[in-house]
PDB file of C-alpha atoms in Angstrom:
ATOM      1  CA  UNK A   1     -15.114  47.579  28.703  1.00  0.00           C
ATOM      2  CA  UNK A   2     -17.162  48.058  25.610  1.00  0.00           C
ATOM      3  CA  UNK A   3     -14.737  45.910  23.656  1.00  0.00           C
ATOM      4  CA  UNK A   4     -15.069  43.076  26.183  1.00  0.00           C
ATOM      5  CA  UNK A   5     -18.922  43.260  26.065  1.00  0.00           C
ATOM      6  CA  UNK A   6     -18.807  43.256  22.317  1.00  0.00           C
ATOM      7  CA  UNK A   7     -16.786  40.033  22.322  1.00  0.00           C
ATOM      8  CA  UNK A   8     -19.029  38.390  24.892  1.00  0.00           C
ATOM      9  CA  UNK A   9     -22.128  39.018  22.700  1.00  0.00           C
ATOM     10  CA  UNK A  10     -20.883  37.323  19.620  1.00  0.00           C
ATOM     11  CA  UNK A  11     -21.628  33.762  18.241  1.00  0.00           C
ATOM     12  CA  UNK A  12     -17.928  33.102  18.615  1.00  0.00           C
ATOM     13  CA  UNK A  13     -18.232  33.436  22.364  1.00  0.00           C
ATOM     14  CA  UNK A  14     -21.130  30.935  22.483  1.00  0.00           C
ATOM     15  CA  UNK A  15     -19.107  28.608  20.324  1.00  0.00           C
ATOM     16  CA  UNK A  16     -16.202  28.855  22.796  1.00  0.00           C
ATOM     17  CA  UNK A  17     -18.500  28.213  25.707  1.00  0.00           C
ATOM     18  CA  UNK A  18     -19.628  24.855  24.241  1.00  0.00           C
ATOM     19  CA  UNK A  19     -15.997  24.039  23.470  1.00  0.00           C
ATOM     20  CA  UNK A  20     -14.544  24.701  26.892  1.00  0.00           C
ATOM     21  CA  UNK A  21     -17.503  23.225  28.751  1.00  0.00           C
ATOM     22  CA  UNK A  22     -17.257  19.823  27.134  1.00  0.00           C
ATOM     23  CA  UNK A  23     -14.443  18.268  29.264  1.00  0.00           C
ATOM     24  CA  UNK A  24     -15.978  19.664  32.475  1.00  0.00           C
ATOM     25  CA  UNK A  25     -19.390  18.335  31.495  1.00  0.00           C
ATOM     26  CA  UNK A  26     -18.051  14.831  30.837  1.00  0.00           C
ATOM     27  CA  UNK A  27     -16.293  14.667  34.185  1.00  0.00           C
ATOM     28  CA  UNK A  28     -19.208  16.274  36.056  1.00  0.00           C
ATOM     29  CA  UNK A  29     -21.742  13.769  34.583  1.00  0.00           C
ATOM     30  CA  UNK A  30     -19.347  10.972  35.506  1.00  0.00           C
ATOM     31  CA  UNK A  31     -19.201  12.207  39.072  1.00  0.00           C
ATOM     32  CA  UNK A  32     -22.980  12.329  39.132  1.00  0.00           C
ATOM     33  CA  UNK A  33     -23.118   8.571  38.514  1.00  0.00           C
ATOM     34  CA  UNK A  34     -20.576   7.711  41.151  1.00  0.00           C
ATOM     35  CA  UNK A  35     -21.986  10.134  43.706  1.00  0.00           C
ATOM     36  CA  UNK A  36     -25.497   8.722  43.213  1.00  0.00           C
ATOM     37  CA  UNK A  37     -24.046   5.351  44.287  1.00  0.00           C
ATOM     38  CA  UNK A  38     -22.507   6.963  47.369  1.00  0.00           C
ATOM     39  CA  UNK A  39     -18.878   7.189  46.343  1.00  0.00           C
ATOM     40  CA  UNK A  40     -17.403  10.282  44.623  1.00  0.00           C
ATOM     41  CA  UNK A  41     -14.734   9.675  41.984  1.00  0.00           C
ATOM     42  CA  UNK A  42     -11.959  11.946  43.421  1.00  0.00           C
ATOM     43  CA  UNK A  43      -9.457  10.575  40.852  1.00  0.00           C
ATOM     44  CA  UNK A  44     -11.264  12.390  37.971  1.00  0.00           C
ATOM     45  CA  UNK A  45      -8.365  14.588  37.355  1.00  0.00           C
ATOM     46  CA  UNK A  46      -5.921  11.733  37.026  1.00  0.00           C
ATOM     47  CA  UNK A  47      -8.280   9.666  34.963  1.00  0.00           C
ATOM     48  CA  UNK A  48      -8.713  12.383  32.411  1.00  0.00           C
ATOM     49  CA  UNK A  49      -4.956  13.044  32.291  1.00  0.00           C
ATOM     50  CA  UNK A  50      -4.008   9.509  31.717  1.00  0.00           C
ATOM     51  CA  UNK A  51      -6.712   9.034  29.115  1.00  0.00           C
ATOM     52  CA  UNK A  52      -5.554  12.118  27.257  1.00  0.00           C
ATOM     53  CA  UNK A  53      -2.001  10.820  26.910  1.00  0.00           C
ATOM     54  CA  UNK A  54      -3.059   7.254  26.019  1.00  0.00           C
ATOM     55  CA  UNK A  55      -5.413   8.536  23.329  1.00  0.00           C
ATOM     56  CA  UNK A  56      -2.590  10.489  21.668  1.00  0.00           C
ATOM     57  CA  UNK A  57      -0.168   7.598  21.931  1.00  0.00           C
ATOM     58  CA  UNK A  58      -2.509   5.026  20.619  1.00  0.00           C
ATOM     59  CA  UNK A  59      -3.650   7.224  17.668  1.00  0.00           C
ATOM     60  CA  UNK A  60      -0.086   7.999  16.758  1.00  0.00           C
ATOM     61  CA  UNK A  61       1.125   4.461  16.787  1.00  0.00           C
ATOM     62  CA  UNK A  62      -1.868   2.936  15.050  1.00  0.00           C
ATOM     63  CA  UNK A  63      -2.675   5.822  12.766  1.00  0.00           C
ATOM     64  CA  UNK A  64      -6.309   5.710  13.842  1.00  0.00           C
ATOM     65  CA  UNK A  65      -8.225   8.380  15.819  1.00  0.00           C
ATOM     66  CA  UNK A  66     -10.917   5.822  16.600  1.00  0.00           C
ATOM     67  CA  UNK A  67      -8.439   3.398  18.138  1.00  0.00           C
ATOM     68  CA  UNK A  68      -6.916   6.343  20.060  1.00  0.00           C
ATOM     69  CA  UNK A  69     -10.355   7.245  21.471  1.00  0.00           C
ATOM     70  CA  UNK A  70     -11.068   3.552  22.289  1.00  0.00           C
ATOM     71  CA  UNK A  71      -7.783   3.274  24.133  1.00  0.00           C
ATOM     72  CA  UNK A  72      -8.498   6.423  26.123  1.00  0.00           C
ATOM     73  CA  UNK A  73     -11.912   5.090  27.143  1.00  0.00           C
ATOM     74  CA  UNK A  74     -10.469   1.707  28.185  1.00  0.00           C
ATOM     75  CA  UNK A  75      -7.803   3.391  30.264  1.00  0.00           C
ATOM     76  CA  UNK A  76     -10.397   5.687  31.834  1.00  0.00           C
ATOM     77  CA  UNK A  77     -12.392   2.651  32.886  1.00  0.00           C
ATOM     78  CA  UNK A  78      -9.316   0.800  34.259  1.00  0.00           C
ATOM     79  CA  UNK A  79      -7.976   3.847  36.180  1.00  0.00           C
ATOM     80  CA  UNK A  80     -11.313   4.258  37.958  1.00  0.00           C
ATOM     81  CA  UNK A  81     -11.744   0.499  38.361  1.00  0.00           C
ATOM     82  CA  UNK A  82      -8.354   0.473  40.208  1.00  0.00           C
ATOM     83  CA  UNK A  83      -9.565   3.283  42.564  1.00  0.00           C
ATOM     84  CA  UNK A  84     -12.779   1.328  43.105  1.00  0.00           C
ATOM     85  CA  UNK A  85     -10.740  -1.737  44.011  1.00  0.00           C
ATOM     86  CA  UNK A  86      -8.669   0.254  46.439  1.00  0.00           C
ATOM     87  CA  UNK A  87     -11.720   1.774  48.107  1.00  0.00           C
ATOM     88  CA  UNK A  88     -14.267  -1.003  48.003  1.00  0.00           C
ATOM     89  CA  UNK A  89     -12.173  -4.120  48.442  1.00  0.00           C
ATOM     90  CA  UNK A  90      -9.081  -2.915  50.268  1.00  0.00           C
ATOM     91  CA  UNK A  91     -10.783  -0.352  52.411  1.00  0.00           C
ATOM     92  CA  UNK A  92      -8.612   2.605  51.363  1.00  0.00           C
ATOM     93  CA  UNK A  93     -10.079   6.030  52.115  1.00  0.00           C
ATOM     94  CA  UNK A  94     -11.622   7.195  48.847  1.00  0.00           C
ATOM     95  CA  UNK A  95     -10.261  10.758  49.193  1.00  0.00           C
ATOM     96  CA  UNK A  96      -6.731   9.520  49.959  1.00  0.00           C
ATOM     97  CA  UNK A  97      -6.869   7.044  47.148  1.00  0.00           C
ATOM     98  CA  UNK A  98      -8.111   9.586  44.677  1.00  0.00           C
ATOM     99  CA  UNK A  99      -5.495  12.219  45.641  1.00  0.00           C
ATOM    100  CA  UNK A 100      -2.719   9.632  45.383  1.00  0.00           C
ATOM    101  CA  UNK A 101      -3.824   8.523  41.951  1.00  0.00           C
ATOM    102  CA  UNK A 102      -4.084  12.132  40.791  1.00  0.00           C
ATOM    103  CA  UNK A 103      -0.500  12.807  41.899  1.00  0.00           C
ATOM    104  CA  UNK A 104       0.632   9.529  40.309  1.00  0.00           C
ATOM    105  CA  UNK A 105      -1.007  10.321  36.987  1.00  0.00           C
ATOM    106  CA  UNK A 106       0.617  13.828  36.881  1.00  0.00           C
ATOM    107  CA  UNK A 107       4.083  12.413  37.146  1.00  0.00           C
ATOM    108  CA  UNK A 108       3.630   9.069  35.391  1.00  0.00           C
ATOM    109  CA  UNK A 109       2.321  10.689  32.268  1.00  0.00           C
ATOM    110  CA  UNK A 110       5.386  12.909  32.006  1.00  0.00           C
ATOM    111  CA  UNK A 111       7.586   9.832  32.531  1.00  0.00           C
ATOM    112  CA  UNK A 112       5.856   7.824  29.857  1.00  0.00           C
ATOM    113  CA  UNK A 113       5.925  10.828  27.449  1.00  0.00           C
ATOM    114  CA  UNK A 114       9.595  11.235  28.020  1.00  0.00           C
ATOM    115  CA  UNK A 115      10.401   7.579  27.536  1.00  0.00           C
ATOM    116  CA  UNK A 116       8.562   7.425  24.226  1.00  0.00           C
ATOM    117  CA  UNK A 117       9.373  10.858  22.760  1.00  0.00           C
ATOM    118  CA  UNK A 118      12.258  12.289  24.740  1.00  0.00           C
ATOM    119  CA  UNK A 119      10.018  15.334  25.533  1.00  0.00           C
ATOM    120  CA  UNK A 120       8.706  16.310  28.927  1.00  0.00           C
ATOM    121  CA  UNK A 121       6.354  19.069  27.805  1.00  0.00           C
ATOM    122  CA  UNK A 122       4.246  17.837  24.989  1.00  0.00           C
ATOM    123  CA  UNK A 123       3.720  15.193  22.329  1.00  0.00           C
ATOM    124  CA  UNK A 124       4.306  17.502  19.354  1.00  0.00           C
ATOM    125  CA  UNK A 125       6.877  15.088  17.841  1.00  0.00           C
ATOM    126  CA  UNK A 126       4.186  12.413  17.556  1.00  0.00           C
ATOM    127  CA  UNK A 127       1.983  12.256  14.484  1.00  0.00           C
ATOM    128  CA  UNK A 128      -1.141  11.744  16.603  1.00  0.00           C
ATOM    129  CA  UNK A 129      -4.644  11.923  15.047  1.00  0.00           C
ATOM    130  CA  UNK A 130      -7.416  14.319  15.876  1.00  0.00           C
ATOM    131  CA  UNK A 131     -11.098  13.407  16.157  1.00  0.00           C
ATOM    132  CA  UNK A 132     -12.858  15.253  13.380  1.00  0.00           C
ATOM    133  CA  UNK A 133     -15.321  18.082  13.609  1.00  0.00           C
ATOM    134  CA  UNK A 134     -18.727  18.045  11.870  1.00  0.00           C
ATOM    135  CA  UNK A 135     -21.209  20.520  10.439  1.00  0.00           C
ATOM    136  CA  UNK A 136     -24.754  19.896  11.299  1.00  0.00           C
ATOM    137  CA  UNK A 137     -27.022  19.889   8.137  1.00  0.00           C
ATOM    138  CA  UNK A 138     -29.653  22.666   8.034  1.00  0.00           C
ATOM    139  CA  UNK A 139     -28.571  24.095  11.439  1.00  0.00           C
ATOM    140  CA  UNK A 140     -25.187  25.231   9.990  1.00  0.00           C
ATOM    141  CA  UNK A 141     -27.075  27.601   7.679  1.00  0.00           C
ATOM    142  CA  UNK A 142     -29.075  29.313  10.410  1.00  0.00           C
ATOM    143  CA  UNK A 143     -27.625  32.743  11.330  1.00  0.00           C
ATOM    144  CA  UNK A 144     -26.074  32.933  14.815  1.00  0.00           C
ATOM    145  CA  UNK A 145     -27.441  29.530  15.948  1.00  0.00           C
ATOM    146  CA  UNK A 146     -25.481  27.728  13.305  1.00  0.00           C
ATOM    147  CA  UNK A 147     -22.312  29.571  14.202  1.00  0.00           C
ATOM    148  CA  UNK A 148     -22.608  28.572  17.779  1.00  0.00           C
ATOM    149  CA  UNK A 149     -23.793  24.942  17.591  1.00  0.00           C
ATOM    150  CA  UNK A 150     -22.411  23.713  14.220  1.00  0.00           C
ATOM    151  CA  UNK A 151     -18.788  22.849  13.387  1.00  0.00           C
ATOM    152  CA  UNK A 152     -17.668  21.352  16.740  1.00  0.00           C
ATOM    153  CA  UNK A 153     -15.642  18.291  17.371  1.00  0.00           C
ATOM    154  CA  UNK A 154     -17.702  15.106  17.352  1.00  0.00           C
ATOM    155  CA  UNK A 155     -17.110  14.631  21.137  1.00  0.00           C
ATOM    156  CA  UNK A 156     -18.875  17.903  21.907  1.00  0.00           C
ATOM    157  CA  UNK A 157     -22.097  16.413  20.495  1.00  0.00           C
ATOM    158  CA  UNK A 158     -21.418  13.129  22.330  1.00  0.00           C
ATOM    159  CA  UNK A 159     -21.218  15.106  25.545  1.00  0.00           C
ATOM    160  CA  UNK A 160     -24.565  16.763  24.896  1.00  0.00           C
ATOM    161  CA  UNK A 161     -26.160  13.430  24.020  1.00  0.00           C
ATOM    162  CA  UNK A 162     -24.701  11.950  27.243  1.00  0.00           C
ATOM    163  CA  UNK A 163     -26.889  14.334  29.199  1.00  0.00           C
ATOM    164  CA  UNK A 164     -29.998  12.626  27.934  1.00  0.00           C
ATOM    165  CA  UNK A 165     -28.574   9.149  28.085  1.00  0.00           C
ATOM    166  CA  UNK A 166     -27.393   9.507  31.705  1.00  0.00           C
ATOM    167  CA  UNK A 167     -30.679  11.099  32.721  1.00  0.00           C
ATOM    168  CA  UNK A 168     -32.644   8.136  31.265  1.00  0.00           C
ATOM    169  CA  UNK A 169     -30.234   5.589  32.721  1.00  0.00           C
ATOM    170  CA  UNK A 170     -30.510   6.985  36.250  1.00  0.00           C
ATOM    171  CA  UNK A 171     -34.303   7.597  36.184  1.00  0.00           C
ATOM    172  CA  UNK A 172     -35.800   5.026  33.867  1.00  0.00           C
ATOM    173  CA  UNK A 173     -33.675   1.855  34.091  1.00  0.00           C
ATOM    174  CA  UNK A 174     -33.152  -0.894  36.674  1.00  0.00           C
ATOM    175  CA  UNK A 175     -29.484  -0.100  36.884  1.00  0.00           C
ATOM    176  CA  UNK A 176     -30.235   3.565  37.697  1.00  0.00           C
ATOM    177  CA  UNK A 177     -32.706   2.444  40.451  1.00  0.00           C
ATOM    178  CA  UNK A 178     -29.937   0.243  41.967  1.00  0.00           C
ATOM    179  CA  UNK A 179     -27.409   3.010  41.801  1.00  0.00           C
ATOM    180  CA  UNK A 180     -29.722   5.443  43.654  1.00  0.00           C
ATOM    181  CA  UNK A 181     -30.853   2.800  46.112  1.00  0.00           C
ATOM    182  CA  UNK A 182     -27.197   2.001  47.016  1.00  0.00           C
ATOM    183  CA  UNK A 183     -26.343   5.732  47.399  1.00  0.00           C
ATOM    184  CA  UNK A 184     -29.406   6.507  49.547  1.00  0.00           C
ATOM    185  CA  UNK A 185     -29.217   3.505  51.865  1.00  0.00           C
ATOM    186  CA  UNK A 186     -26.678   0.711  51.220  1.00  0.00           C
ATOM    187  CA  UNK A 187     -28.027  -1.471  54.070  1.00  0.00           C
ATOM    188  CA  UNK A 188     -31.570  -1.277  52.834  1.00  0.00           C
ATOM    189  CA  UNK A 189     -30.340  -2.016  49.260  1.00  0.00           C
ATOM    190  CA  UNK A 190     -28.338  -4.994  50.477  1.00  0.00           C
ATOM    191  CA  UNK A 191     -31.352  -6.294  52.315  1.00  0.00           C
ATOM    192  CA  UNK A 192     -33.329  -6.684  49.078  1.00  0.00           C
ATOM    193  CA  UNK A 193     -30.532  -8.476  47.324  1.00  0.00           C
ATOM    194  CA  UNK A 194     -28.589  -5.672  45.628  1.00  0.00           C
ATOM    195  CA  UNK A 195     -24.847  -6.151  45.617  1.00  0.00           C
ATOM    196  CA  UNK A 196     -23.643  -2.787  47.003  1.00  0.00           C
ATOM    197  CA  UNK A 197     -19.996  -3.232  46.181  1.00  0.00           C
ATOM    198  CA  UNK A 198     -20.734  -4.418  42.623  1.00  0.00           C
ATOM    199  CA  UNK A 199     -23.057  -1.489  41.969  1.00  0.00           C
ATOM    200  CA  UNK A 200     -20.484   1.033  43.312  1.00  0.00           C
ATOM    201  CA  UNK A 201     -17.753  -0.595  41.345  1.00  0.00           C
ATOM    202  CA  UNK A 202     -19.811  -0.339  38.174  1.00  0.00           C
ATOM    203  CA  UNK A 203     -20.712   3.254  38.900  1.00  0.00           C
ATOM    204  CA  UNK A 204     -17.076   4.220  39.310  1.00  0.00           C
ATOM    205  CA  UNK A 205     -16.199   2.381  36.045  1.00  0.00           C
ATOM    206  CA  UNK A 206     -18.956   4.425  34.300  1.00  0.00           C
ATOM    207  CA  UNK A 207     -17.636   7.621  35.708  1.00  0.00           C
ATOM    208  CA  UNK A 208     -14.193   6.549  34.396  1.00  0.00           C
ATOM    209  CA  UNK A 209     -15.631   5.971  30.994  1.00  0.00           C
ATOM    210  CA  UNK A 210     -16.990   9.512  30.852  1.00  0.00           C
ATOM    211  CA  UNK A 211     -13.704  10.898  32.271  1.00  0.00           C
ATOM    212  CA  UNK A 212     -12.032   8.993  29.445  1.00  0.00           C
ATOM    213  CA  UNK A 213     -14.182  10.835  26.925  1.00  0.00           C
ATOM    214  CA  UNK A 214     -13.161  14.089  28.592  1.00  0.00           C
ATOM    215  CA  UNK A 215      -9.468  13.249  28.489  1.00  0.00           C
ATOM    216  CA  UNK A 216      -9.572  12.155  24.880  1.00  0.00           C
ATOM    217  CA  UNK A 217     -11.391  15.369  23.907  1.00  0.00           C
ATOM    218  CA  UNK A 218      -8.682  17.483  25.551  1.00  0.00           C
ATOM    219  CA  UNK A 219      -5.819  15.891  23.554  1.00  0.00           C
ATOM    220  CA  UNK A 220      -7.579  14.907  20.390  1.00  0.00           C
ATOM    221  CA  UNK A 221     -10.254  17.599  20.007  1.00  0.00           C
ATOM    222  CA  UNK A 222      -9.679  20.730  22.074  1.00  0.00           C
ATOM    223  CA  UNK A 223      -5.988  20.375  21.195  1.00  0.00           C
ATOM    224  CA  UNK A 224      -4.204  18.109  18.728  1.00  0.00           C
ATOM    225  CA  UNK A 225      -1.612  16.842  21.156  1.00  0.00           C
ATOM    226  CA  UNK A 226      -0.873  16.018  24.734  1.00  0.00           C
ATOM    227  CA  UNK A 227       0.718  18.670  27.038  1.00  0.00           C
ATOM    228  CA  UNK A 228       1.934  18.217  30.580  1.00  0.00           C
ATOM    229  CA  UNK A 229      -0.822  18.466  33.161  1.00  0.00           C
ATOM    230  CA  UNK A 230      -3.207  19.670  30.374  1.00  0.00           C
ATOM    231  CA  UNK A 231      -6.330  18.878  32.430  1.00  0.00           C
ATOM    232  CA  UNK A 232      -5.373  21.860  34.568  1.00  0.00           C
ATOM    233  CA  UNK A 233      -7.903  21.386  37.343  1.00  0.00           C
ATOM    234  CA  UNK A 234     -10.941  20.564  35.209  1.00  0.00           C
ATOM    235  CA  UNK A 235     -11.498  17.344  37.048  1.00  0.00           C
ATOM    236  CA  UNK A 236     -11.688  19.148  40.352  1.00  0.00           C
ATOM    237  CA  UNK A 237     -13.996  21.765  38.766  1.00  0.00           C
ATOM    238  CA  UNK A 238     -16.247  19.062  37.566  1.00  0.00           C
ATOM    239  CA  UNK A 239     -16.464  17.579  41.084  1.00  0.00           C
ATOM    240  CA  UNK A 240     -17.446  21.067  42.363  1.00  0.00           C
ATOM    241  CA  UNK A 241     -20.072  21.298  39.520  1.00  0.00           C
ATOM    242  CA  UNK A 242     -21.556  17.960  40.594  1.00  0.00           C
ATOM    243  CA  UNK A 243     -21.668  19.057  44.193  1.00  0.00           C
ATOM    244  CA  UNK A 244     -23.371  22.263  43.322  1.00  0.00           C
ATOM    245  CA  UNK A 245     -25.767  20.392  41.105  1.00  0.00           C
ATOM    246  CA  UNK A 246     -26.515  17.998  44.058  1.00  0.00           C
ATOM    247  CA  UNK A 247     -25.569  15.012  41.887  1.00  0.00           C
ATOM    248  CA  UNK A 248     -28.587  15.570  39.640  1.00  0.00           C
ATOM    249  CA  UNK A 249     -28.083  15.550  35.828  1.00  0.00           C
ATOM    250  CA  UNK A 250     -29.790  18.799  34.809  1.00  0.00           C
ATOM    251  CA  UNK A 251     -28.596  20.983  37.650  1.00  0.00           C
ATOM    252  CA  UNK A 252     -25.084  19.573  37.252  1.00  0.00           C
ATOM    253  CA  UNK A 253     -25.215  20.307  33.494  1.00  0.00           C
ATOM    254  CA  UNK A 254     -26.202  23.920  34.213  1.00  0.00           C
ATOM    255  CA  UNK A 255     -23.322  24.400  36.746  1.00  0.00           C
ATOM    256  CA  UNK A 256     -20.886  22.832  34.262  1.00  0.00           C
ATOM    257  CA  UNK A 257     -21.995  25.426  31.707  1.00  0.00           C
ATOM    258  CA  UNK A 258     -21.611  28.217  34.265  1.00  0.00           C
ATOM    259  CA  UNK A 259     -18.021  27.228  34.873  1.00  0.00           C
ATOM    260  CA  UNK A 260     -17.563  26.933  31.044  1.00  0.00           C
ATOM    261  CA  UNK A 261     -18.798  30.451  30.721  1.00  0.00           C
ATOM    262  CA  UNK A 262     -16.280  31.734  33.245  1.00  0.00           C
ATOM    263  CA  UNK A 263     -13.512  29.845  31.457  1.00  0.00           C
ATOM    264  CA  UNK A 264     -14.559  31.322  28.055  1.00  0.00           C
ATOM    265  CA  UNK A 265     -14.683  34.794  29.689  1.00  0.00           C
ATOM    266  CA  UNK A 266     -11.178  34.205  30.864  1.00  0.00           C
ATOM    267  CA  UNK A 267     -10.078  33.380  27.340  1.00  0.00           C
ATOM    268  CA  UNK A 268     -11.631  36.712  26.174  1.00  0.00           C
ATOM    269  CA  UNK A 269      -9.913  38.714  28.806  1.00  0.00           C
ATOM    270  CA  UNK A 270      -6.555  37.368  27.680  1.00  0.00           C
ATOM    271  CA  UNK A 271      -7.038  39.282  24.429  1.00  0.00           C
ATOM    272  CA  UNK A 272      -7.474  42.555  26.265  1.00  0.00           C
ATOM    273  CA  UNK A 273      -3.974  42.875  27.688  1.00  0.00           C
ATOM    274  CA  UNK A 274      -5.102  41.810  31.124  1.00  0.00           C
ATOM    275  CA  UNK A 275      -2.325  39.825  32.940  1.00  0.00           C
ATOM    276  CA  UNK A 276      -2.657  36.154  32.142  1.00  0.00           C
ATOM    277  CA  UNK A 277      -1.808  35.204  35.750  1.00  0.00           C
ATOM    278  CA  UNK A 278      -4.949  36.990  36.819  1.00  0.00           C
ATOM    279  CA  UNK A 279      -7.200  35.760  34.047  1.00  0.00           C
ATOM    280  CA  UNK A 280      -6.344  32.078  34.593  1.00  0.00           C
ATOM    281  CA  UNK A 281      -7.668  32.287  38.182  1.00  0.00           C
ATOM    282  CA  UNK A 282     -11.137  33.253  36.962  1.00  0.00           C
ATOM    283  CA  UNK A 283     -12.554  29.683  36.712  1.00  0.00           C
ATOM    284  CA  UNK A 284     -11.190  28.816  40.104  1.00  0.00           C
ATOM    285  CA  UNK A 285     -12.585  31.973  41.695  1.00  0.00           C
ATOM    286  CA  UNK A 286     -15.969  30.912  40.149  1.00  0.00           C
ATOM    287  CA  UNK A 287     -15.549  27.456  41.830  1.00  0.00           C
ATOM    288  CA  UNK A 288     -14.690  29.254  45.182  1.00  0.00           C
ATOM    289  CA  UNK A 289     -17.783  31.443  45.050  1.00  0.00           C
ATOM    290  CA  UNK A 290     -19.969  28.495  43.954  1.00  0.00           C
ATOM    291  CA  UNK A 291     -18.887  26.368  46.803  1.00  0.00           C
ATOM    292  CA  UNK A 292     -19.562  29.221  49.294  1.00  0.00           C
ATOM    293  CA  UNK A 293     -23.066  29.726  47.864  1.00  0.00           C
ATOM    294  CA  UNK A 294     -23.646  26.000  47.908  1.00  0.00           C
ATOM    295  CA  UNK A 295     -22.504  25.677  51.543  1.00  0.00           C
ATOM    296  CA  UNK A 296     -24.699  28.566  52.673  1.00  0.00           C
ATOM    297  CA  UNK A 297     -27.764  27.052  50.964  1.00  0.00           C
ATOM    298  CA  UNK A 298     -26.932  23.593  52.369  1.00  0.00           C
ATOM    299  CA  UNK A 299     -26.565  25.012  55.876  1.00  0.00           C
ATOM    300  CA  UNK A 300     -29.959  26.764  55.650  1.00  0.00           C
ATOM    301  CA  UNK A 301     -31.690  23.641  54.510  1.00  0.00           C
ATOM    302  CA  UNK A 302     -30.170  21.482  57.294  1.00  0.00           C
ATOM    303  CA  UNK A 303     -31.458  23.869  59.998  1.00  0.00           C
TER     304      UNK A 303
END
């Protein structure tokens, strides 16, 4: 037990928390945007998975990490735009559409990987590029703080910057006002000339953009290759984080970090000869507990 506590109180643990929280944070912030518009992006898992594969493939065949990232973002937008089309224009139930797309992405990415590499498990045979890490001037020389904050992949810092950008967008811009108006009362929003479908479509596309960042980070930052089903439930955890954060930027950021902390603790426990089957359930246990707490609070407020 003392060994575990010693590991949890090190700068390396803080560094790991930032690292593992990043993909959850991207997806959670994306879900905040779509939920504010009144439609949750249930296809977050599939969007991230597809983007992670496309980023690796594009970077491998072009030799450019930037093009790989750009391709991942475009695919993230298109994937979510397709779900938006199914829901908003064809009337498909958003939950059914999201689950179907998640299942499709899980199998289709394996198929594409096999067709291009002959492998079903990972893209190790491809010379894909990795988005670089950076050291922050001045901060990198500060004891403890520098070890925690500096030296991360660029996309970690983009995720942290996204918190500010999305907060400003939702609370200080005309687009943010329209998104919240549509989510709170679509009929009232339509009565003052706001195109409800267009706003919701755009909101889902923006959530897909953020999911694309999360997917690209997983295969070009967190790891240096694509592996089968590598998102491993992070999209669902992000949806839970958004729900617990009540679709508000700051609370959702906090809950995302809480789930990131549990994931990092799980990584630490794997070093202590604790069965991996038990350790890997820790983030999902945290989600389960979080949903129970959220439901209890919600029930009390509704009374």
